[in-house]
Coordinates of C-alpha atoms in Angstrom, one line a residue:
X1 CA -2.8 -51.8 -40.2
X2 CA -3.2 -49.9 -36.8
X3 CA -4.5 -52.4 -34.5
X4 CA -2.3 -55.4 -33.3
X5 CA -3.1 -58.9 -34.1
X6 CA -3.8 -61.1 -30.8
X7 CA -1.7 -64.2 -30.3
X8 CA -2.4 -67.0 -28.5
X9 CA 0.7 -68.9 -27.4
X10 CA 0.1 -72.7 -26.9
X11 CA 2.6 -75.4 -25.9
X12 CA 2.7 -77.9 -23.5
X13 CA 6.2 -76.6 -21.5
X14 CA 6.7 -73.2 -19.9
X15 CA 9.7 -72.8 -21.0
X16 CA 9.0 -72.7 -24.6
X17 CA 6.0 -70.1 -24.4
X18 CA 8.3 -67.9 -22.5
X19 CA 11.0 -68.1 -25.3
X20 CA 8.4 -67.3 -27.9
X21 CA 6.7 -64.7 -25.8
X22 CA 10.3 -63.5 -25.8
X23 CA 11.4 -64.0 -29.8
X24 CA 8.1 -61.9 -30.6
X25 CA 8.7 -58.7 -28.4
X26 CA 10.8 -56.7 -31.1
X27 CA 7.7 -57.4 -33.3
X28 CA 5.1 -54.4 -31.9
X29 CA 2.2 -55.7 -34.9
X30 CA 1.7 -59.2 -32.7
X31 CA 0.4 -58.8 -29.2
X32 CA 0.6 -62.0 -26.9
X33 CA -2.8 -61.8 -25.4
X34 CA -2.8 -65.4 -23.8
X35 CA -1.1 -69.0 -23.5
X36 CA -2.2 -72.2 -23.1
X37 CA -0.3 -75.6 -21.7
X38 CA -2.6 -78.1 -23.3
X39 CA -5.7 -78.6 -26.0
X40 CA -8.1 -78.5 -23.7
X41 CA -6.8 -75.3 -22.1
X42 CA -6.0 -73.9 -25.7
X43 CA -10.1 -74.4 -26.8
X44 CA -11.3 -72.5 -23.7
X45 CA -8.8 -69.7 -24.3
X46 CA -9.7 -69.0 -28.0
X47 CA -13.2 -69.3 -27.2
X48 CA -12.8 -66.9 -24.8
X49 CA -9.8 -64.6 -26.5
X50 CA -10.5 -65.3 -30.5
X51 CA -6.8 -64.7 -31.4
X52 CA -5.8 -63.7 -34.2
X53 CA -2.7 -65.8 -34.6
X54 CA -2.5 -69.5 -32.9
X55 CA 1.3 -70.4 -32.2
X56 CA 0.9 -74.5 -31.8
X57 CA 2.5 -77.1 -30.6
X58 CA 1.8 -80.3 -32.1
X59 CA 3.0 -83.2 -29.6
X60 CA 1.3 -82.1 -25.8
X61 CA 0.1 -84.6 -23.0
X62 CA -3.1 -85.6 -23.6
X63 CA -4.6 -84.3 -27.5
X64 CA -2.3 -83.4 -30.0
X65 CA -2.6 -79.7 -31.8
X66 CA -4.0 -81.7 -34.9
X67 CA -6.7 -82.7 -32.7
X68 CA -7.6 -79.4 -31.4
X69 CA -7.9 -78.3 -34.7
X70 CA -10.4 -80.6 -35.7
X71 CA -12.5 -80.6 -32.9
X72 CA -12.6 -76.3 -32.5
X73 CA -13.3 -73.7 -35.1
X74 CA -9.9 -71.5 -35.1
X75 CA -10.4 -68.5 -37.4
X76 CA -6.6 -67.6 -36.2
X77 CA -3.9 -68.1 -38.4
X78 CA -2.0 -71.1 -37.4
X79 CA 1.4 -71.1 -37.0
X80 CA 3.3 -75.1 -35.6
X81 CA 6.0 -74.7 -33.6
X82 CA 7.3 -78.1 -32.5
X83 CA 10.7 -80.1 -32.3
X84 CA 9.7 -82.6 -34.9
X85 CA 9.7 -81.7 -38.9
X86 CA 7.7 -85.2 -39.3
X87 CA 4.2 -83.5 -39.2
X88 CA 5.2 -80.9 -41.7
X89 CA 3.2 -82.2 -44.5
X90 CA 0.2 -82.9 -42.3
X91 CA 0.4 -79.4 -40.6
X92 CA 0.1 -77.7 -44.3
X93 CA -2.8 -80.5 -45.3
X94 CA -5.3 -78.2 -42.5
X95 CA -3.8 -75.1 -44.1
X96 CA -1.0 -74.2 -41.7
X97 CA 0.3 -70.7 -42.5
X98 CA 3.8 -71.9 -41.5
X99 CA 5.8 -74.5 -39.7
X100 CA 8.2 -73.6 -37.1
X101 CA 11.0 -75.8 -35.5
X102 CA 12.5 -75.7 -32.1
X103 CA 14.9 -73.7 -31.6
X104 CA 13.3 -70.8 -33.1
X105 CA 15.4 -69.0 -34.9
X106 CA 14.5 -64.8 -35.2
X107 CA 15.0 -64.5 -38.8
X108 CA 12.9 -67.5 -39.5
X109 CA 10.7 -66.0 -36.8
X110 CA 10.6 -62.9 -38.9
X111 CA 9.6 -64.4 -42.1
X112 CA 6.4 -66.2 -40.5
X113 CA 5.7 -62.8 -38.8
X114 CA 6.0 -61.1 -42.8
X115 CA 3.3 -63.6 -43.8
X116 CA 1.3 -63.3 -40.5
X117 CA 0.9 -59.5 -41.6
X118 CA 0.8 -60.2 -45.7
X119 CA -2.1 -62.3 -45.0
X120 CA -3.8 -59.9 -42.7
X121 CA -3.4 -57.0 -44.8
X122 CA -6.7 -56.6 -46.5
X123 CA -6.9 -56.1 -50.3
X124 CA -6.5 -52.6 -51.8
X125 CA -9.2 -51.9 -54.3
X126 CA -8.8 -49.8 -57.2
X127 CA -10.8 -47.3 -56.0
X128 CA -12.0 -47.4 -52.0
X129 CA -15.8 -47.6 -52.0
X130 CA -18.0 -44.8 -50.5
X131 CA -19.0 -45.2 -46.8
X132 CA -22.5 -46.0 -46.3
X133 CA -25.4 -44.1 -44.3
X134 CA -28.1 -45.8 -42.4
X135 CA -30.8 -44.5 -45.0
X136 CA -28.4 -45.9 -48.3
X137 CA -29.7 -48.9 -50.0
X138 CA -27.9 -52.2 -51.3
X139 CA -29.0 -53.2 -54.5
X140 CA -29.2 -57.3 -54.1
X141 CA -30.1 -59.4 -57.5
X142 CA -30.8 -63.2 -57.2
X143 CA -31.7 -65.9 -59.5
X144 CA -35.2 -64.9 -59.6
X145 CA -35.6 -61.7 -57.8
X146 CA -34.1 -58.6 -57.7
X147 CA -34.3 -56.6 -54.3
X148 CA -32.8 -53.3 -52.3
X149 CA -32.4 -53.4 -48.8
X150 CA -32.1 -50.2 -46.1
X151 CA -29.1 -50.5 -44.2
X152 CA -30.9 -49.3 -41.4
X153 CA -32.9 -52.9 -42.3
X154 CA -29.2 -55.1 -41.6
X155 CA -29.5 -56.9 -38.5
X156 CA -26.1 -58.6 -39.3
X157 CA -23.2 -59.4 -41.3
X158 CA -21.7 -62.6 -41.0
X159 CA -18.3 -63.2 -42.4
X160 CA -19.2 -66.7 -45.0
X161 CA -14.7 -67.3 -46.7
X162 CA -14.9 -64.7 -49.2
X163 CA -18.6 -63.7 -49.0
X164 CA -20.7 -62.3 -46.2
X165 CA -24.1 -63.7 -45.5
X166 CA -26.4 -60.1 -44.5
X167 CA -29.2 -60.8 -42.3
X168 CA -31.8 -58.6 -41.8
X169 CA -34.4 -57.7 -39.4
X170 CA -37.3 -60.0 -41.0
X171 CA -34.9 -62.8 -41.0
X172 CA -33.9 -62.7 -44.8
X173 CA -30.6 -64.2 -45.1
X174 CA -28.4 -62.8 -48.5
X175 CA -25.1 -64.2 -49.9
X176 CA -22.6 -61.5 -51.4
X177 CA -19.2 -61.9 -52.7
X178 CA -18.1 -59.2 -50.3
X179 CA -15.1 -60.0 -47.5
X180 CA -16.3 -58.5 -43.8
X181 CA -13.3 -56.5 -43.9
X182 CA -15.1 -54.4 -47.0
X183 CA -18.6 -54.0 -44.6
X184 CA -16.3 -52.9 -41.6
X185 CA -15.2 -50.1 -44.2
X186 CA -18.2 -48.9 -45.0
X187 CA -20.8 -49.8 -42.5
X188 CA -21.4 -46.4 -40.6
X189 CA -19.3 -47.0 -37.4
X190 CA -22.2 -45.0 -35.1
X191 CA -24.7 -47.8 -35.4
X192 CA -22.8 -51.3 -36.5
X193 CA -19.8 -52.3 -34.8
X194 CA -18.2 -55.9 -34.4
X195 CA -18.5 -58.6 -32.0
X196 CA -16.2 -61.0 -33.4
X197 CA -13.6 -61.6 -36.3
X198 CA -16.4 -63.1 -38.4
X199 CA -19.4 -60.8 -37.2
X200 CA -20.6 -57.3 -37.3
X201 CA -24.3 -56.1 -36.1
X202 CA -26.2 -53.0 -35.9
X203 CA -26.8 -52.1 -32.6
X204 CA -30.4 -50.7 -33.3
X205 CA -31.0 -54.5 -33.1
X206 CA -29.3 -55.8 -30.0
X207 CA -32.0 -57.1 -28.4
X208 CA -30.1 -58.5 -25.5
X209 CA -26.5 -60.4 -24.1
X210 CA -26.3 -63.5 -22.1
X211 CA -23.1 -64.4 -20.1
X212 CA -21.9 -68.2 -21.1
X213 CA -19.1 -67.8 -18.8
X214 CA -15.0 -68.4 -19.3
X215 CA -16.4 -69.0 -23.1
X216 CA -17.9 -65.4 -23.7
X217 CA -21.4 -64.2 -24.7
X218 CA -24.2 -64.9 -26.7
X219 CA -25.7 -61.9 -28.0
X220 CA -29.3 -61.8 -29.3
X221 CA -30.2 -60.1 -32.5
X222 CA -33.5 -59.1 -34.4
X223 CA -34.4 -61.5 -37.1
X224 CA -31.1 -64.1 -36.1
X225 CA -31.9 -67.8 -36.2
X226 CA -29.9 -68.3 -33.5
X227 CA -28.0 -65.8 -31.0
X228 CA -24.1 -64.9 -32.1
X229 CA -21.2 -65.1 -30.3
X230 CA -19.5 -62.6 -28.8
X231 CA -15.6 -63.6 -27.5
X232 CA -14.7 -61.1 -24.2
X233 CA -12.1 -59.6 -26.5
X234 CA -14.9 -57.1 -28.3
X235 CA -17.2 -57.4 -25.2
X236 CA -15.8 -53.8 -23.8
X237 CA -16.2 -52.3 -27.1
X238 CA -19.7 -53.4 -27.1
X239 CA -20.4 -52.5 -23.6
X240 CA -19.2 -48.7 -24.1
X241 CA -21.5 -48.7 -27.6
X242 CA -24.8 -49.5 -25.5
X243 CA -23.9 -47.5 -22.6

Protein backbone atom coordinates (compact mmCIF):
# COMPACT_ATOMS: atom_id res chain seq x y z
CA UNK A 1 0.00 0.00 0.00
CA UNK A 2 1.81 3.27 -1.10
CA UNK A 3 -0.44 5.94 -0.24
CA UNK A 4 -1.12 6.81 3.58
CA UNK A 5 -4.39 6.51 5.11
CA UNK A 6 -5.86 10.04 6.42
CA UNK A 7 -6.83 10.26 10.12
CA UNK A 8 -8.99 12.35 11.61
CA UNK A 9 -8.32 12.83 15.32
CA UNK A 10 -11.53 13.75 17.36
CA UNK A 11 -11.72 14.42 21.10
CA UNK A 12 -13.11 16.88 23.07
CA UNK A 13 -9.55 17.99 25.11
CA UNK A 14 -6.41 19.15 23.46
CA UNK A 15 -4.44 17.46 25.37
CA UNK A 16 -5.56 14.05 24.31
CA UNK A 17 -5.35 14.75 20.45
CA UNK A 18 -1.89 15.96 20.97
CA UNK A 19 -0.89 12.69 22.70
CA UNK A 20 -2.38 10.61 19.97
CA UNK A 21 -1.06 12.81 17.28
CA UNK A 22 2.09 11.99 19.22
CA UNK A 23 1.59 7.93 19.82
CA UNK A 24 0.99 7.72 15.86
CA UNK A 25 4.18 9.48 14.59
CA UNK A 26 6.54 6.25 14.48
CA UNK A 27 3.64 4.82 12.36
CA UNK A 28 4.52 6.51 8.64
CA UNK A 29 1.15 4.30 6.96
CA UNK A 30 -1.38 6.83 9.07
CA UNK A 31 -1.15 10.51 8.27
CA UNK A 32 -3.02 12.88 10.79
CA UNK A 33 -4.79 15.07 8.29
CA UNK A 34 -7.16 16.94 10.87
CA UNK A 35 -8.81 17.11 14.45
CA UNK A 36 -11.79 17.96 15.81
CA UNK A 37 -12.93 19.08 19.51
CA UNK A 38 -16.63 18.26 19.25
CA UNK A 39 -19.40 16.35 16.89
CA UNK A 40 -20.34 19.05 15.35
CA UNK A 41 -16.81 20.08 14.39
CA UNK A 42 -15.96 16.40 13.66
CA UNK A 43 -19.11 16.25 10.76
CA UNK A 44 -17.77 19.32 9.01
CA UNK A 45 -14.23 18.01 9.03
CA UNK A 46 -15.00 14.53 7.51
CA UNK A 47 -17.22 16.17 5.06
CA UNK A 48 -14.68 18.21 4.15
CA UNK A 49 -11.39 15.80 4.69
CA UNK A 50 -13.19 12.08 4.19
CA UNK A 51 -10.62 10.30 6.46
CA UNK A 52 -9.73 7.37 6.17
CA UNK A 53 -9.44 6.39 9.85
CA UNK A 54 -11.83 8.26 12.63
CA UNK A 55 -10.04 8.16 16.10
CA UNK A 56 -13.29 8.93 18.48
CA UNK A 57 -14.03 9.94 21.59
CA UNK A 58 -17.21 8.85 22.91
CA UNK A 59 -18.18 11.23 26.07
CA UNK A 60 -17.64 15.22 24.45
CA UNK A 61 -19.72 18.37 25.51
CA UNK A 62 -22.63 18.54 23.64
CA UNK A 63 -23.33 15.04 21.23
CA UNK A 64 -21.72 12.07 22.13
CA UNK A 65 -19.45 10.09 19.25
CA UNK A 66 -22.42 7.52 19.07
CA UNK A 67 -24.43 10.34 18.07
CA UNK A 68 -22.21 11.51 15.31
CA UNK A 69 -22.25 8.35 14.04
CA UNK A 70 -25.75 8.06 13.49
CA UNK A 71 -26.44 11.25 12.24
CA UNK A 72 -23.24 11.38 9.48
CA UNK A 73 -22.22 8.79 6.91
CA UNK A 74 -18.36 7.87 8.09
CA UNK A 75 -16.86 5.55 5.44
CA UNK A 76 -13.56 5.87 7.84
CA UNK A 77 -12.74 3.14 9.98
CA UNK A 78 -13.60 3.91 13.41
CA UNK A 79 -11.46 3.59 16.05
CA UNK A 80 -13.02 4.77 20.20
CA UNK A 81 -10.67 6.10 22.28
CA UNK A 82 -12.20 7.10 25.59
CA UNK A 83 -11.53 6.67 29.47
CA UNK A 84 -14.61 4.54 30.00
CA UNK A 85 -14.66 0.66 28.99
CA UNK A 86 -18.68 0.91 29.62
CA UNK A 87 -19.48 1.68 25.97
CA UNK A 88 -17.38 -1.18 24.68
CA UNK A 89 -20.12 -3.43 23.69
CA UNK A 90 -22.13 -0.49 22.12
CA UNK A 91 -19.04 0.79 20.28
CA UNK A 92 -18.64 -2.84 18.50
CA UNK A 93 -22.76 -2.98 17.93
CA UNK A 94 -22.01 0.17 14.96
CA UNK A 95 -19.03 -1.96 13.91
CA UNK A 96 -16.16 -0.29 15.69
CA UNK A 97 -12.86 -1.55 14.28
CA UNK A 98 -11.36 -1.35 17.82
CA UNK A 99 -11.81 0.23 21.26
CA UNK A 100 -9.08 2.13 22.72
CA UNK A 101 -8.68 3.18 26.50
CA UNK A 102 -7.04 6.21 27.97
CA UNK A 103 -3.94 6.06 28.51
CA UNK A 104 -2.99 4.68 25.27
CA UNK A 105 -0.66 2.41 25.45
CA UNK A 106 1.85 2.05 22.01
CA UNK A 107 1.73 -1.61 21.79
CA UNK A 108 -2.03 -1.66 22.09
CA UNK A 109 -1.67 1.32 19.76
CA UNK A 110 0.20 -0.93 17.41
CA UNK A 111 -2.19 -3.66 17.24
CA UNK A 112 -5.24 -1.29 16.24
CA UNK A 113 -2.79 0.27 13.65
CA UNK A 114 -2.11 -3.81 12.30
CA UNK A 115 -5.88 -4.06 11.80
CA UNK A 116 -6.30 -0.41 10.50
CA UNK A 117 -3.85 -1.59 7.63
CA UNK A 118 -5.21 -5.56 7.41
CA UNK A 119 -8.46 -4.11 6.77
CA UNK A 120 -7.32 -1.62 4.19
CA UNK A 121 -5.19 -4.03 2.35
CA UNK A 122 -7.32 -4.98 -0.58
CA UNK A 123 -7.80 -8.62 -1.50
CA UNK A 124 -5.13 -10.39 -3.68
CA UNK A 125 -6.81 -12.30 -6.43
CA UNK A 126 -5.56 -15.37 -7.87
CA UNK A 127 -4.64 -13.94 -10.90
CA UNK A 128 -4.67 -9.83 -11.21
CA UNK A 129 -7.27 -8.96 -13.93
CA UNK A 130 -6.12 -7.17 -17.19
CA UNK A 131 -6.35 -3.33 -17.23
CA UNK A 132 -9.11 -2.06 -19.33
CA UNK A 133 -9.05 0.38 -22.54
CA UNK A 134 -11.64 2.99 -23.15
CA UNK A 135 -12.82 0.94 -26.36
CA UNK A 136 -13.04 -2.77 -24.03
CA UNK A 137 -16.44 -3.83 -23.33
CA UNK A 138 -18.07 -5.33 -19.96
CA UNK A 139 -20.22 -8.10 -20.53
CA UNK A 140 -23.30 -7.40 -17.99
CA UNK A 141 -26.12 -10.36 -17.70
CA UNK A 142 -29.39 -9.67 -15.71
CA UNK A 143 -32.48 -11.49 -14.95
CA UNK A 144 -33.90 -10.92 -18.24
CA UNK A 145 -31.31 -9.34 -20.39
CA UNK A 146 -28.07 -9.69 -21.24
CA UNK A 147 -26.01 -6.55 -22.23
CA UNK A 148 -22.16 -5.17 -23.10
CA UNK A 149 -21.27 -1.82 -22.27
CA UNK A 150 -18.23 0.50 -23.76
CA UNK A 151 -16.16 1.73 -21.10
CA UNK A 152 -15.85 4.80 -22.90
CA UNK A 153 -19.99 4.54 -22.13
CA UNK A 154 -19.23 4.67 -17.92
CA UNK A 155 -20.18 7.81 -16.55
CA UNK A 156 -19.52 6.39 -12.98
CA UNK A 157 -18.69 3.92 -10.48
CA UNK A 158 -20.09 4.10 -7.27
CA UNK A 159 -18.76 2.05 -4.53
CA UNK A 160 -22.45 -0.06 -3.25
CA UNK A 161 -20.40 -2.69 0.29
CA UNK A 162 -19.05 -5.25 -1.82
CA UNK A 163 -20.56 -4.34 -5.25
CA UNK A 164 -20.26 -1.26 -7.39
CA UNK A 165 -23.35 0.35 -8.97
CA UNK A 166 -21.80 1.51 -12.86
CA UNK A 167 -23.67 4.33 -14.23
CA UNK A 168 -23.50 5.20 -17.59
CA UNK A 169 -24.02 8.10 -19.83
CA UNK A 170 -27.92 7.30 -20.72
CA UNK A 171 -28.49 6.98 -17.12
CA UNK A 172 -28.58 3.04 -16.86
CA UNK A 173 -27.68 2.13 -13.46
CA UNK A 174 -25.92 -1.69 -13.09
CA UNK A 175 -25.21 -3.72 -9.93
CA UNK A 176 -21.90 -5.86 -9.94
CA UNK A 177 -20.26 -7.87 -7.29
CA UNK A 178 -17.07 -5.97 -7.96
CA UNK A 179 -15.36 -3.87 -4.84
CA UNK A 180 -14.25 -0.08 -6.23
CA UNK A 181 -10.82 -0.96 -5.29
CA UNK A 182 -11.02 -3.78 -8.40
CA UNK A 183 -12.34 -0.65 -10.97
CA UNK A 184 -9.55 1.63 -9.61
CA UNK A 185 -7.24 -1.29 -10.86
CA UNK A 186 -8.30 -1.54 -14.07
CA UNK A 187 -10.09 1.56 -15.09
CA UNK A 188 -7.55 3.29 -17.54
CA UNK A 189 -6.14 5.97 -15.17
CA UNK A 190 -5.93 8.77 -18.42
CA UNK A 191 -9.68 9.14 -18.48
CA UNK A 192 -11.34 7.96 -14.88
CA UNK A 193 -9.92 8.95 -11.81
CA UNK A 194 -11.55 9.32 -8.20
CA UNK A 195 -13.33 11.92 -6.40
CA UNK A 196 -13.98 10.17 -3.28
CA UNK A 197 -13.39 6.81 -1.31
CA UNK A 198 -16.68 5.47 -2.68
CA UNK A 199 -16.59 7.16 -6.31
CA UNK A 200 -14.72 7.05 -9.45
CA UNK A 201 -15.82 8.92 -12.87
CA UNK A 202 -14.70 9.37 -16.32
CA UNK A 203 -13.77 12.61 -16.94
CA UNK A 204 -15.05 12.65 -20.65
CA UNK A 205 -18.24 13.29 -18.62
CA UNK A 206 -17.60 16.02 -16.10
CA UNK A 207 -19.97 18.27 -17.07
CA UNK A 208 -19.21 20.75 -14.36
CA UNK A 209 -18.19 21.42 -10.29
CA UNK A 210 -20.00 23.52 -7.87
CA UNK A 211 -18.28 24.87 -4.67
CA UNK A 212 -20.72 23.86 -1.40
CA UNK A 213 -18.14 25.52 0.76
CA UNK A 214 -16.19 24.13 4.12
CA UNK A 215 -18.20 20.79 2.97
CA UNK A 216 -16.55 20.26 -0.55
CA UNK A 217 -17.95 19.97 -4.06
CA UNK A 218 -20.69 18.68 -5.96
CA UNK A 219 -19.58 17.56 -9.19
CA UNK A 220 -21.99 17.07 -12.05
CA UNK A 221 -21.84 14.07 -14.31
CA UNK A 222 -23.51 12.85 -17.64
CA UNK A 223 -26.45 10.56 -17.09
CA UNK A 224 -26.20 11.00 -12.81
CA UNK A 225 -29.49 11.32 -10.96
CA UNK A 226 -28.11 13.57 -8.90
CA UNK A 227 -24.55 15.46 -8.71
CA UNK A 228 -21.62 13.42 -6.52
CA UNK A 229 -19.64 14.53 -4.07
CA UNK A 230 -16.39 15.50 -4.12
CA UNK A 231 -14.48 15.93 -0.46
CA UNK A 232 -11.37 18.80 -0.92
CA UNK A 233 -9.09 15.86 -0.23
CA UNK A 234 -9.27 14.59 -4.25
CA UNK A 235 -10.28 18.12 -5.37
CA UNK A 236 -6.50 18.97 -6.46
CA UNK A 237 -6.23 15.71 -8.17
CA UNK A 238 -9.17 16.56 -10.06
CA UNK A 239 -8.31 20.04 -10.73
CA UNK A 240 -4.76 19.01 -12.35
CA UNK A 241 -6.84 16.14 -14.56
CA UNK A 242 -9.13 18.96 -16.18
CA UNK A 243 -6.47 21.40 -16.48
Amino acid sequence: MSAKLGVLLVDDERLARNELRKLLKPHPELEVVGEAADADEAAQRIAELDPDVLFLDVQMPGASGFDLLSRVEVRAQVVFVTAYDAHALRAFEVNALDYLLKPVHPQRLRATVDRVLQRAMPATPVEAPRPLALDDHLFLSGERRVRFIQVSDLSAVCSAGDYSELVTRDGQRHLLPRPLSEWEARLPEKHFVRIHRGTIINLGCVERVESEGDEGFRVHVRGAEAPLSMSRRYAARLKSRLT
